Amino acid sequence: MDMITGLFRLFGWHMKLSVSRAMIYRFDFLTGLFISILVSGIAPLVQYLIFTQTRGYPGWTLGQILLFQGLLLLWFGIRDLLFGDLRGMVMNMVRKGEFDRLLLKPYPPIGVLLCSGFQLNGIGSCIAGIGVSIVAFRQLHLSIDFVTIALFLIAIVAGVILFMAVTVFYCAIVVLIVQMGRMSEMFDRITDFGNYPSNIYPAILQTAMVTFLPFAIWTYYPAQILLHRVDSRLVIAAVSCVLIFWLSIKVWNRSLRNYTSAGG
């Protein structure tokens, strides 16, 4: 318990440090934030054009797709806020031999890494996502109750756990091969399946996105919860996220045993 509390304190310290750095050059930060919100707003516009100029997505109205897009932007923001700096940081640490220092710290190396990825720039996507979601929510005249809020929070937490697992797998590979190259793009392309409604995919892929690749937990299920049409597979997806995270830790521990310093 003390270890978990310590890791949360470490995350809070990194968060404060990131905010302090951003406030040193406030104009640059505010300009970047404004640009981030504008760029994030392009995605809903593209979805609107696709929906109006094509047959759209089966089972989804325009308002529902806008809600999905808003939640997707919100998820991107949460992901970048919590872990936006992690990939580049761990690759630089391993390449320069600085990763060895983590092995001497009183906390697990992967815990320190996961607590060190805070990136304030992700707040732009969060703001854009919340704005788009509110507009879509009002258009759809949706209602919220305690059960809806509880399920929504469960989906978000499970989504964070899944992304942590994906990140741990990434870090485990970096520790072994040092230079990722285009494998980083491969990770991104695989996770991109979660950027679209799961029910537009073939049945076998829909099953995969709930079980051993439960990317549907990131945006699809939060949207389904708010639309009051979630099914029991949410439980399967949430449990799968926890199991995948457990597996990622096992893989990480094995990679540490095979780690060879790249430092000179």
XYZ file of N, CA and C in Angstrom:
792
model
N 0.829 -1.208 0.000
C 0.000 0.000 0.000
C 0.863 1.258 0.000
N 1.961 1.227 0.773
C 2.882 2.358 0.819
C 3.502 2.607 -0.549
N 3.770 1.517 -1.285
C 4.364 1.653 -2.602
C 3.400 2.358 -3.560
N 2.118 1.967 -3.534
C 1.118 2.589 -4.402
C 0.956 4.064 -4.053
N 0.915 4.366 -2.751
C 0.812 5.761 -2.318
C 2.012 6.569 -2.796
N 3.190 5.965 -2.713
C 4.397 6.639 -3.175
C 4.373 6.908 -4.666
N 3.862 5.956 -5.434
C 3.773 6.146 -6.880
C 2.783 7.254 -7.230
N 1.685 7.337 -6.497
C 0.731 8.428 -6.727
C 1.374 9.782 -6.402
N 2.168 9.823 -5.346
C 2.873 11.066 -5.021
C 3.861 11.427 -6.121
N 4.526 10.412 -6.670
C 5.469 10.641 -7.760
C 4.750 11.192 -8.986
N 3.572 10.636 -9.292
C 2.790 11.141 -10.417
C 2.388 12.594 -10.180
N 1.959 12.906 -8.953
C 1.592 14.280 -8.623
C 2.761 15.235 -8.773
N 3.958 14.779 -8.399
C 5.152 15.613 -8.541
C 5.452 15.891 -10.006
N 5.375 14.857 -10.848
C 5.614 15.049 -12.279
C 4.551 15.956 -12.893
N 3.319 15.840 -12.436
C 2.246 16.686 -12.943
C 2.518 18.153 -12.604
N 2.901 18.419 -11.359
C 3.207 19.791 -10.953
C 4.395 20.336 -11.737
N 5.391 19.488 -11.979
C 6.573 19.915 -12.723
C 6.202 20.277 -14.154
N 5.338 19.475 -14.779
C 4.900 19.747 -16.143
C 4.124 21.057 -16.225
N 3.247 21.289 -15.257
C 2.471 22.537 -15.229
C 3.397 23.727 -15.015
N 4.370 23.580 -14.128
C 5.308 24.674 -13.858
C 6.110 25.027 -15.102
N 6.551 24.015 -15.833
C 7.292 24.270 -17.063
C 6.431 24.991 -18.085
N 5.166 24.582 -18.193
C 4.260 25.216 -19.157
C 3.997 26.670 -18.796
N 3.942 26.967 -17.503
C 3.632 28.328 -17.065
C 4.808 29.285 -17.234
N 6.009 28.754 -17.432
C 7.168 29.618 -17.662
C 6.981 30.400 -18.959
N 6.472 29.713 -19.988
C 6.195 30.347 -21.276
C 4.696 30.262 -21.528
N 3.945 31.086 -20.840
C 2.490 30.985 -20.871
C 1.919 31.260 -22.252
N 2.505 32.236 -22.956
C 1.972 32.559 -24.280
C 2.121 31.371 -25.218
N 3.285 30.728 -25.191
C 3.496 29.546 -26.032
C 2.514 28.441 -25.664
N 2.288 28.260 -24.363
C 1.364 27.215 -23.929
C -0.058 27.515 -24.383
N -0.501 28.758 -24.192
C -1.863 29.124 -24.575
C -2.043 29.061 -26.087
N -1.010 29.462 -26.834
C -1.081 29.361 -28.294
C -1.184 27.907 -28.725
N -0.344 27.059 -28.129
C -0.400 25.632 -28.446
C -1.726 25.012 -28.070
N -2.289 25.457 -26.933
C -3.587 24.950 -26.497
C -4.678 25.340 -27.483
N -4.644 26.591 -27.938
C -5.636 27.069 -28.902
C -5.544 26.289 -30.211
N -4.320 26.086 -30.685
C -4.127 25.336 -31.928
C -4.583 23.891 -31.756
N -4.283 23.305 -30.592
C -4.694 21.922 -30.326
C -6.211 21.775 -30.366
N -6.925 22.743 -29.784
C -8.388 22.695 -29.795
C -8.917 22.827 -31.215
N -8.305 23.732 -32.006
C -8.740 23.911 -33.393
C -8.507 22.643 -34.210
N -7.318 22.068 -34.071
C -6.999 20.849 -34.824
C -7.913 19.707 -34.404
N -8.186 19.599 -33.110
C -9.079 18.544 -32.627
C -10.483 18.717 -33.179
N -10.879 19.968 -33.420
C -12.216 20.224 -33.953
C -12.387 19.825 -35.396
N -11.268 19.551 -36.083
C -11.365 19.146 -37.487
C -11.974 17.756 -37.610
N -11.651 16.870 -36.669
C -12.129 15.482 -36.746
C -13.650 15.384 -36.765
N -14.384 16.072 -35.865
C -15.849 16.017 -35.951
C -16.383 16.563 -37.268
N -15.706 17.583 -37.812
C -16.129 18.135 -39.104
C -15.960 17.104 -40.210
N -14.832 16.381 -40.180
C -14.604 15.329 -41.178
C -15.660 14.239 -41.053
N -15.981 13.843 -39.826
C -17.009 12.828 -39.613
C -18.368 13.308 -40.119
N -18.643 14.589 -39.928
C -19.907 15.153 -40.417
C -19.970 15.065 -41.939
N -18.875 15.423 -42.610
C -18.847 15.366 -44.075
C -18.975 13.931 -44.569
N -18.270 13.008 -43.896
C -18.359 11.597 -44.292
C -19.781 11.090 -44.120
N -20.395 11.450 -43.003
C -21.736 10.947 -42.702
C -22.769 11.500 -43.673
N -22.631 12.768 -44.030
C -23.635 13.390 -44.904
C -23.423 13.057 -46.372
N -22.193 12.722 -46.752
C -21.904 12.445 -48.155
C -21.890 10.953 -48.479
N -22.014 10.117 -47.466
C -22.038 8.667 -47.676
C -23.241 8.088 -46.941
N -23.262 6.781 -46.840
C -24.356 6.107 -46.135
C -24.129 6.083 -44.626
N -23.033 6.679 -44.180
C -22.767 6.766 -42.746
C -22.363 5.434 -42.143
N -22.591 5.300 -40.847
C -22.281 4.073 -40.124
C -23.582 3.370 -39.757
N -23.700 2.088 -40.070
C -24.945 1.355 -39.751
C -25.266 1.405 -38.260
N -26.490 1.767 -37.931
C -26.923 1.795 -36.541
C -26.569 3.064 -35.792
N -26.028 4.048 -36.505
C -25.622 5.294 -35.866
C -26.223 6.485 -36.601
N -26.807 7.407 -35.839
C -27.283 8.658 -36.413
C -26.152 9.682 -36.370
N -26.363 10.817 -37.014
C -25.333 11.852 -37.035
C -25.018 12.342 -35.619
N -26.048 12.564 -34.818
C -25.827 13.017 -33.447
C -25.058 12.007 -32.619
N -25.349 10.733 -32.821
C -24.649 9.686 -32.080
C -23.181 9.597 -32.488
N -22.914 9.787 -33.781
C -21.534 9.774 -34.251
C -20.771 10.969 -33.700
N -21.424 12.123 -33.608
C -20.764 13.285 -33.019
C -20.445 13.035 -31.543
N -21.348 12.356 -30.838
C -21.074 11.986 -29.450
C -19.881 11.040 -29.384
N -19.854 10.061 -30.270
C -18.734 9.122 -30.333
C -17.434 9.876 -30.594
N -17.471 10.824 -31.539
C -16.264 11.580 -31.873
C -15.811 12.443 -30.703
N -16.770 13.033 -29.994
C -16.414 13.823 -28.819
C -15.753 12.982 -27.744
N -16.288 11.791 -27.506
C -15.696 10.888 -26.514
C -14.333 10.392 -26.971
N -14.163 10.226 -28.289
C -12.864 9.813 -28.817
C -11.817 10.895 -28.551
N -12.188 12.160 -28.792
C -11.268 13.260 -28.504
C -10.962 13.337 -27.009
N -11.980 13.126 -26.193
C -11.778 13.125 -24.742
C -10.814 12.021 -24.339
N -10.964 10.834 -24.946
C -10.062 9.726 -24.638
C -8.634 10.049 -25.062
N -8.474 10.646 -26.266
C -7.137 11.043 -26.702
C -6.502 11.997 -25.691
N -7.308 12.938 -25.186
C -6.793 13.888 -24.216
C -6.378 13.230 -22.918
N -7.214 12.328 -22.400
C -6.881 11.608 -21.163
C -5.612 10.787 -21.352
N -5.539 10.106 -22.478
C -4.369 9.272 -22.785
C -3.093 10.106 -22.827
N -3.156 11.258 -23.513
C -1.962 12.091 -23.636
C -1.614 12.783 -22.324
N -2.632 13.165 -21.552
C -2.362 13.780 -20.253
C -1.595 12.831 -19.335
N -2.023 11.585 -19.305
C -1.438 10.621 -18.372
C -0.131 10.018 -18.865
N -0.037 9.744 -20.176
C 1.107 8.972 -20.680
C 1.735 9.563 -21.938
N 1.451 10.826 -22.251
C 1.899 11.397 -23.520
C 3.400 11.435 -23.708
N 4.154 11.605 -22.634
C 5.616 11.714 -22.736
C 6.329 10.380 -22.578
N 5.594 9.316 -22.304
C 6.237 8.087 -21.846
C 7.042 7.388 -22.941
N 6.471 7.272 -24.134
C 7.160 6.513 -25.183
C 8.529 7.107 -25.502
N 8.543 8.393 -25.800
C 9.808 9.031 -26.138
C 10.790 9.001 -24.984
N 10.287 9.150 -23.775
C 11.143 9.174 -22.595
C 11.830 7.834 -22.381
N 11.070 6.737 -22.443
C 11.669 5.429 -22.179
C 12.656 5.050 -23.277
N 12.370 5.445 -24.528
C 13.295 5.129 -25.611
C 14.613 5.880 -25.427
N 14.542 7.152 -25.053
C 15.760 7.930 -24.818
C 16.539 7.389 -23.626
N 15.833 6.994 -22.584
C 16.506 6.480 -21.393
C 17.261 5.193 -21.698
N 16.628 4.293 -22.443
C 17.275 3.018 -22.764
C 18.442 3.241 -23.713
N 18.250 4.116 -24.708
C 19.295 4.354 -25.701
C 20.538 4.985 -25.072
N 20.320 5.888 -24.110
C 21.441 6.595 -23.482
C 21.994 5.874 -22.251
N 21.381 4.760 -21.891
C 21.856 4.025 -20.726
C 21.355 4.569 -19.406
N 20.411 5.525 -19.453
C 19.895 6.125 -18.221
C 18.837 5.254 -17.548
N 18.364 4.242 -18.261
C 17.349 3.360 -17.686
C 17.890 2.608 -16.470
N 19.204 2.411 -16.440
C 19.823 1.672 -15.334
C 19.520 2.311 -13.981
N 19.360 3.641 -13.968
C 19.091 4.329 -12.699
C 17.765 3.896 -12.081
N 16.783 3.575 -12.945
C 15.482 3.154 -12.428
C 15.577 1.843 -11.660
N 16.543 1.018 -12.030
C 16.698 -0.277 -11.369
C 17.178 -0.125 -9.927
N 17.689 1.065 -9.591
C 18.205 1.304 -8.243
C 17.192 2.003 -7.346
N 16.075 2.408 -7.911
C 15.074 3.141 -7.130
C 14.244 2.175 -6.284
N 13.626 2.683 -5.206
C 12.857 1.803 -4.305
C 11.516 1.359 -4.876
N 11.124 1.920 -6.021
C 9.853 1.556 -6.634
C 10.101 0.716 -7.883
N 9.124 -0.100 -8.298
C 9.280 -0.885 -9.525
C 9.539 0.032 -10.717
N 10.480 -0.303 -11.598
C 10.795 0.560 -12.744
C 9.577 0.897 -13.598
N 8.704 -0.077 -13.843
C 7.544 0.194 -14.688
C 6.583 1.149 -13.988
N 6.513 1.072 -12.660
C 5.676 2.006 -11.914
C 6.188 3.429 -12.041
N 7.507 3.592 -11.952
C 8.111 4.918 -12.100
C 7.860 5.462 -13.500
N 7.993 4.607 -14.510
C 7.765 5.048 -15.889
C 6.322 5.489 -16.100
N 5.383 4.680 -15.644
C 3.968 5.003 -15.841
C 3.575 6.289 -15.115
N 4.282 6.612 -14.052
C 3.975 7.833 -13.293
C 4.713 9.051 -13.831
N 5.516 8.858 -14.876
C 6.361 9.951 -15.368
C 5.958 10.453 -16.747
N 4.803 10.011 -17.239
C 4.438 10.341 -18.615
C 3.482 11.500 -18.775
N 3.184 12.235 -17.695
C 2.197 13.321 -17.769
C 2.613 14.368 -18.796
N 1.657 14.764 -19.643
C 1.911 15.768 -20.681
C 0.734 16.737 -20.711
N 0.964 17.974 -20.330
C -0.110 18.955 -20.200
C -0.766 19.288 -21.534
N -0.055 19.073 -22.640
C -0.612 19.409 -23.953
C -1.883 18.626 -24.267
N -2.083 17.500 -23.596
C -3.284 16.708 -23.842
C -4.566 17.389 -23.415
N -4.452 18.486 -22.666
C -5.659 19.160 -22.181
C -6.467 19.766 -23.324
N -5.803 20.081 -24.442
C -6.513 20.631 -25.593
C -7.538 19.663 -26.149
N -7.143 18.409 -26.317
C -8.072 17.385 -26.808
C -9.189 17.136 -25.807
N -8.866 17.209 -24.512
C -9.901 17.032 -23.481
C -10.970 18.110 -23.592
N -10.531 19.358 -23.740
C -11.479 20.468 -23.839
C -12.337 20.329 -25.087
N -11.695 20.010 -26.226
C -12.445 19.840 -27.471
C -13.426 18.680 -27.356
N -12.980 17.572 -26.761
C -13.846 16.407 -26.615
C -15.045 16.678 -25.737
N -14.822 17.381 -24.629
C -15.933 17.716 -23.734
C -16.923 18.631 -24.442
N -16.399 19.604 -25.205
C -17.279 20.522 -25.923
C -18.147 19.823 -26.949
N -17.531 18.967 -27.776
C -18.284 18.232 -28.797
C -19.292 17.291 -28.146
N -18.893 16.631 -27.067
C -19.796 15.696 -26.382
C -21.013 16.417 -25.807
N -20.799 17.602 -25.240
C -21.920 18.361 -24.673
C -22.902 18.774 -25.761
N -22.373 19.238 -26.908
C -23.246 19.624 -28.026
C -24.065 18.430 -28.504
N -23.394 17.279 -28.700
C -24.102 16.080 -29.159
C -25.095 15.598 -28.110
N -24.709 15.687 -26.848
C -25.573 15.239 -25.754
C -26.880 16.024 -25.737
N -26.778 17.320 -25.945
C -27.978 18.156 -25.944
C -28.851 17.879 -27.166
N -28.218 17.645 -28.302
C -28.987 17.349 -29.510
C -29.758 16.044 -29.378
N -29.168 15.096 -28.677
C -29.789 13.780 -28.530
C -30.776 13.725 -27.362
N -30.792 14.774 -26.533
C -31.703 14.844 -25.379
C -31.551 13.614 -24.473
N -30.295 13.313 -24.150
C -30.011 12.143 -23.327
C -30.141 12.482 -21.847
N -30.387 11.466 -21.057
C -30.493 11.626 -19.607
C -29.389 10.824 -18.927
N -29.015 11.269 -17.731
C -27.959 10.605 -16.969
C -28.481 10.263 -15.582
N -28.193 9.044 -15.136
C -28.517 8.652 -13.770
C -27.269 8.072 -13.109
N -27.407 7.635 -11.884
C -26.255 7.136 -11.133
C -25.632 5.919 -11.806
N -26.460 5.008 -12.301
C -25.951 3.793 -12.946
C -25.146 4.150 -14.190
N -25.648 5.106 -14.978
C -24.945 5.531 -16.185
C -23.574 6.105 -15.843
N -23.531 6.957 -14.829
C -22.258 7.554 -14.418
C -21.289 6.483 -13.925
N -21.787 5.531 -13.132
C -20.935 4.463 -12.596
C -20.357 3.609 -13.719
N -21.203 3.206 -14.667
C -20.735 2.394 -15.790
C -19.745 3.167 -16.652
N -20.012 4.452 -16.851
C -19.115 5.286 -17.655
C -17.737 5.361 -17.005
N -17.696 5.569 -15.702
C -16.419 5.647 -14.992
C -15.686 4.310 -15.021
N -16.432 3.207 -14.912
C -15.816 1.875 -15.001
C -15.163 1.688 -16.362
N -15.859 2.113 -17.424
C -15.317 1.984 -18.776
C -14.058 2.831 -18.938
N -14.066 4.050 -18.402
C -12.897 4.924 -18.517
C -11.706 4.330 -17.773
N -11.932 3.857 -16.555
C -10.846 3.261 -15.766
C -10.310 2.012 -16.456
N -11.205 1.170 -16.969
C -10.769 -0.029 -17.695
C -9.977 0.357 -18.935
N -10.395 1.436 -19.609
C -9.666 1.907 -20.780
C -8.267 2.372 -20.430
N -8.132 3.070 -19.312
C -6.810 3.504 -18.860
C -5.936 2.297 -18.534
N -6.513 1.294 -17.885
C -5.763 0.071 -17.566
C -5.291 -0.617 -18.838
N -6.159 -0.669 -19.854
C -5.773 -1.292 -21.119
C -4.648 -0.515 -21.784
N -4.748 0.813 -21.787
C -3.680 1.593 -22.419
C -2.377 1.454 -21.642
N -2.474 1.340 -20.324
C -1.280 1.065 -19.533
C -0.659 -0.252 -19.961
N -1.489 -1.259 -20.214
C -0.982 -2.560 -20.656
C -0.277 -2.440 -21.999
N -0.894 -1.722 -22.940
C -0.276 -1.513 -24.253
C 1.065 -0.801 -24.087
N 1.101 0.187 -23.207
C 2.331 0.940 -22.968
C 3.401 0.067 -22.323
N 3.005 -0.803 -21.413
C 3.964 -1.712 -20.771
C 4.552 -2.670 -21.805
N 3.712 -3.204 -22.700
C 4.220 -4.055 -23.782
C 5.240 -3.284 -24.622
N 4.912 -2.042 -24.934
C 5.816 -1.197 -25.723
C 7.150 -1.032 -25.001
N 7.096 -0.701 -23.723
C 8.319 -0.504 -22.945
C 9.139 -1.791 -22.861
N 8.456 -2.922 -22.740
C 9.159 -4.206 -22.666
C 9.944 -4.472 -23.946
N 9.357 -4.129 -25.085
C 10.052 -4.326 -26.361
C 11.225 -3.366 -26.481
N 11.033 -2.105 -26.054
C 12.118 -1.123 -26.109
C 13.305 -1.579 -25.266
N 13.027 -2.118 -24.090
C 14.096 -2.587 -23.204
C 14.914 -3.692 -23.871
N 14.259 -4.505 -24.690
C 14.945 -5.631 -25.327
C 15.698 -5.234 -26.586
N 15.079 -4.378 -27.434
C 15.680 -4.100 -28.744
C 16.198 -2.668 -28.869
N 15.985 -1.828 -27.859
C 16.486 -0.452 -27.772
C 15.814 0.467 -28.786
N 15.973 0.188 -30.077
C 15.417 1.051 -31.118
C 14.166 0.414 -31.712
N 13.012 1.089 -31.574
C 11.747 0.527 -32.047
C 11.572 0.643 -33.553
N 12.067 1.719 -34.162
C 11.857 1.912 -35.593
C 10.382 2.049 -35.914
N 9.935 1.296 -36.905
C 8.546 1.386 -37.358
C 7.603 0.522 -36.526
N 8.140 -0.181 -35.542
C 7.264 -0.971 -34.679
C 6.333 -0.072 -33.868
N 6.794 1.158 -33.611
C 5.934 2.110 -32.911
C 4.696 2.418 -33.743
N 4.884 2.563 -35.060
C 3.751 2.795 -35.950
C 2.815 1.590 -35.966
N 3.380 0.399 -35.866
C 2.559 -0.807 -35.849
C 1.641 -0.806 -34.624
N 2.173 -0.412 -33.479
C 1.347 -0.297 -32.271
C 0.192 0.664 -32.508
N 0.513 1.811 -33.129
C -0.520 2.824 -33.358
C -1.580 2.333 -34.330
N -1.164 1.643 -35.378
C -2.132 1.171 -36.380
C -3.072 0.123 -35.783
N -2.542 -0.718 -34.911
C -3.385 -1.739 -34.282
C -4.407 -1.094 -33.352
N -3.947 -0.149 -32.542
C -4.872 0.500 -31.606
C -5.855 1.423 -32.311
N -5.569 1.803 -33.551
C -6.495 2.662 -34.305
C -7.844 1.987 -34.549
N -7.909 0.670 -34.410
C -9.196 -0.017 -34.576
C -10.216 0.478 -33.547
N -9.723 0.970 -32.421
C -10.623 1.475 -31.393
C -11.176 2.857 -31.685
N -10.754 3.465 -32.802
C -11.205 4.816 -33.139
C -12.522 4.836 -33.895
N -13.098 3.663 -34.128
C -14.347 3.572 -34.888
C -15.333 2.685 -34.132
N -16.621 2.862 -34.376
C -17.618 2.003 -33.711
C -17.363 0.532 -34.004
N -17.357 -0.283 -32.978
C -17.019 -1.702 -33.135
C -18.003 -2.451 -34.014
N -19.268 -2.007 -34.026
C -20.275 -2.759 -34.774
C -20.202 -2.557 -36.275
N -19.238 -1.770 -36.771
C -19.067 -1.642 -38.218
C -18.107 -2.709 -38.746
N -17.439 -3.438 -37.830
C -16.480 -4.455 -38.226
C -17.169 -5.812 -38.374
N -16.514 -6.766 -39.061
C -17.049 -8.137 -39.133
C -17.197 -8.747 -37.743
N -18.035 -9.762 -37.634
C -18.366 -10.360 -36.333
C -17.127 -10.858 -35.591
N -16.194 -11.476 -36.307
C -15.010 -12.023 -35.642
C -14.152 -10.910 -35.047
N -14.074 -9.770 -35.750
C -13.299 -8.648 -35.237
C -14.023 -7.963 -34.079
N -15.349 -7.945 -34.133
C -16.119 -7.411 -33.011
C -15.851 -8.208 -31.742
N -15.790 -9.531 -31.889
C -15.494 -10.389 -30.739
C -14.089 -10.134 -30.212
N -13.141 -9.963 -31.136
C -11.760 -9.697 -30.729
C -11.645 -8.389 -29.961
N -12.434 -7.391 -30.350
C -12.350 -6.073 -29.723
C -13.049 -6.014 -28.372
N -13.593 -7.138 -27.944
C -14.189 -7.230 -26.613
C -13.387 -8.179 -25.727
N -12.613 -9.076 -26.344
C -11.914 -10.114 -25.586
C -10.407 -9.860 -25.518
N -9.629 -10.416 -26.457
C -8.180 -10.318 -26.317
C -7.593 -9.026 -26.885
N -8.389 -8.224 -27.594
C -7.989 -6.878 -28.009
C -9.156 -5.931 -27.717
N -9.471 -5.690 -26.456
C -10.712 -4.979 -26.102
C -10.645 -3.464 -26.297
N -10.251 -3.043 -27.518
C -10.146 -1.613 -27.793
C -11.501 -0.915 -27.769
N -12.582 -1.682 -27.822
C -13.919 -1.084 -27.770
C -14.166 -0.367 -26.453
N -13.373 -0.672 -25.439
C -13.581 -0.066 -24.119
C -13.200 1.405 -24.123
N -12.407 1.843 -25.107
C -11.919 3.218 -25.107
C -13.001 4.234 -25.466
N -13.763 3.972 -26.504
C -14.757 4.956 -26.943
C -16.117 4.337 -27.217
N -16.127 3.143 -27.805
C -17.393 2.521 -28.199
C -18.300 2.287 -26.994
N -17.773 1.663 -25.955
C -18.622 1.365 -24.795
C -18.995 2.605 -23.986
N -18.097 3.578 -23.795
C -18.563 4.821 -23.171
C -19.712 5.476 -23.929
N -19.638 5.446 -25.276
C -20.734 6.013 -26.076
C -22.010 5.198 -25.906
N -21.876 3.875 -25.924
C -23.048 3.017 -25.754
C -23.690 3.207 -24.378
N -22.871 3.440 -23.379
C -23.399 3.672 -22.028
C -24.233 4.947 -21.992
N -23.712 6.024 -22.567
C -24.443 7.292 -22.563
C -25.696 7.228 -23.430
N -25.671 6.348 -24.448
C -26.838 6.184 -25.317
C -27.836 5.170 -24.752
N -27.520 4.613 -23.587
C -28.396 3.654 -22.893
C -28.659 2.391 -23.726
N -27.625 1.903 -24.379
C -27.774 0.661 -25.135
C -26.560 -0.256 -24.937
N -25.944 -0.159 -23.766
C -24.809 -1.010 -23.452
C -25.291 -2.430 -23.183
N -24.445 -3.419 -23.493
C -24.800 -4.816 -23.254
C -23.831 -5.441 -22.252
N -24.056 -6.705 -21.954
C -23.272 -7.395 -20.918
C -21.820 -7.608 -21.317
N -21.494 -7.431 -22.587
C -20.113 -7.625 -23.020
C -19.180 -6.568 -22.444
N -19.740 -5.493 -21.904
C -18.908 -4.500 -21.223
C -18.121 -5.148 -20.089
N -18.755 -6.063 -19.370
C -18.084 -6.755 -18.263
C -16.922 -7.586 -18.795
N -17.164 -8.279 -19.912
C -16.105 -9.096 -20.520
C -14.935 -8.221 -20.934
N -15.236 -7.082 -21.554
C -14.181 -6.174 -21.999
C -13.385 -5.631 -20.818
N -14.075 -5.255 -19.738
C -13.393 -4.706 -18.565
C -12.487 -5.749 -17.912
N -12.983 -6.968 -17.781
C -12.172 -8.048 -17.201
C -10.978 -8.349 -18.099
N -11.189 -8.323 -19.413
C -10.098 -8.568 -20.360
C -9.001 -7.526 -20.204
N -9.375 -6.276 -19.955
C -8.388 -5.212 -19.759
C -7.486 -5.521 -18.570
N -8.083 -5.966 -17.484
C -7.308 -6.295 -16.282
C -6.384 -7.481 -16.544
N -6.889 -8.498 -17.238
C -6.074 -9.679 -17.537
C -4.917 -9.333 -18.465
N -5.161 -8.474 -19.441
C -4.103 -8.073 -20.365
C -3.043 -7.262 -19.631
N -3.473 -6.427 -18.686
C -2.499 -5.675 -17.897
C -1.645 -6.628 -17.063
N -2.271 -7.626 -16.463
C -1.518 -8.633 -15.699
C -0.500 -9.329 -16.598
N -0.913 -9.683 -17.822
C -0.005 -10.333 -18.765
C 1.140 -9.400 -19.150
N 0.835 -8.119 -19.333
C 1.878 -7.163 -19.717
C 2.943 -7.046 -18.626
N 2.537 -7.104 -17.374
C 3.501 -7.041 -16.275
C 4.397 -8.277 -16.283
N 3.809 -9.443 -16.582
C 4.604 -10.671 -16.682
C 5.643 -10.547 -17.794
N 5.222 -10.028 -18.945
C 6.143 -9.840 -20.070
C 7.227 -8.830 -19.699
N 6.843 -7.768 -19.026
C 7.803 -6.755 -18.600
C 8.856 -7.348 -17.662
N 8.437 -8.116 -16.690
C 9.383 -8.720 -15.752
C 10.355 -9.651 -16.467
N 9.848 -10.370 -17.462
C 10.733 -11.258 -18.224
C 11.735 -10.442 -19.043
N 11.283 -9.331 -19.621
C 12.183 -8.491 -20.418
C 13.270 -7.867 -19.541
N 12.926 -7.531 -18.294
C 13.932 -6.969 -17.389
C 15.046 -7.971 -17.104
N 14.673 -9.237 -17.015
C 15.691 -10.264 -16.745
C 16.664 -10.397 -17.912
N 16.225 -10.006 -19.105
C 17.077 -10.096 -20.292
C 17.656 -8.743 -20.697
N 17.493 -7.735 -19.844
C 17.943 -6.385 -20.184
C 19.460 -6.287 -20.138
N 20.021 -5.646 -21.169
C 21.447 -5.353 -21.226
C 21.612 -3.864 -21.448
N 22.365 -3.205 -20.597
C 22.502 -1.755 -20.680
C 23.060 -1.328 -22.027
N 22.483 -0.244 -22.572
C 22.967 0.307 -23.839
C 23.887 1.492 -23.604
N 24.143 1.827 -22.350
C 24.967 2.990 -22.032
C 26.433 2.743 -22.321
N 27.133 3.845 -22.613
C 28.536 3.725 -22.904
C 29.405 4.083 -21.700
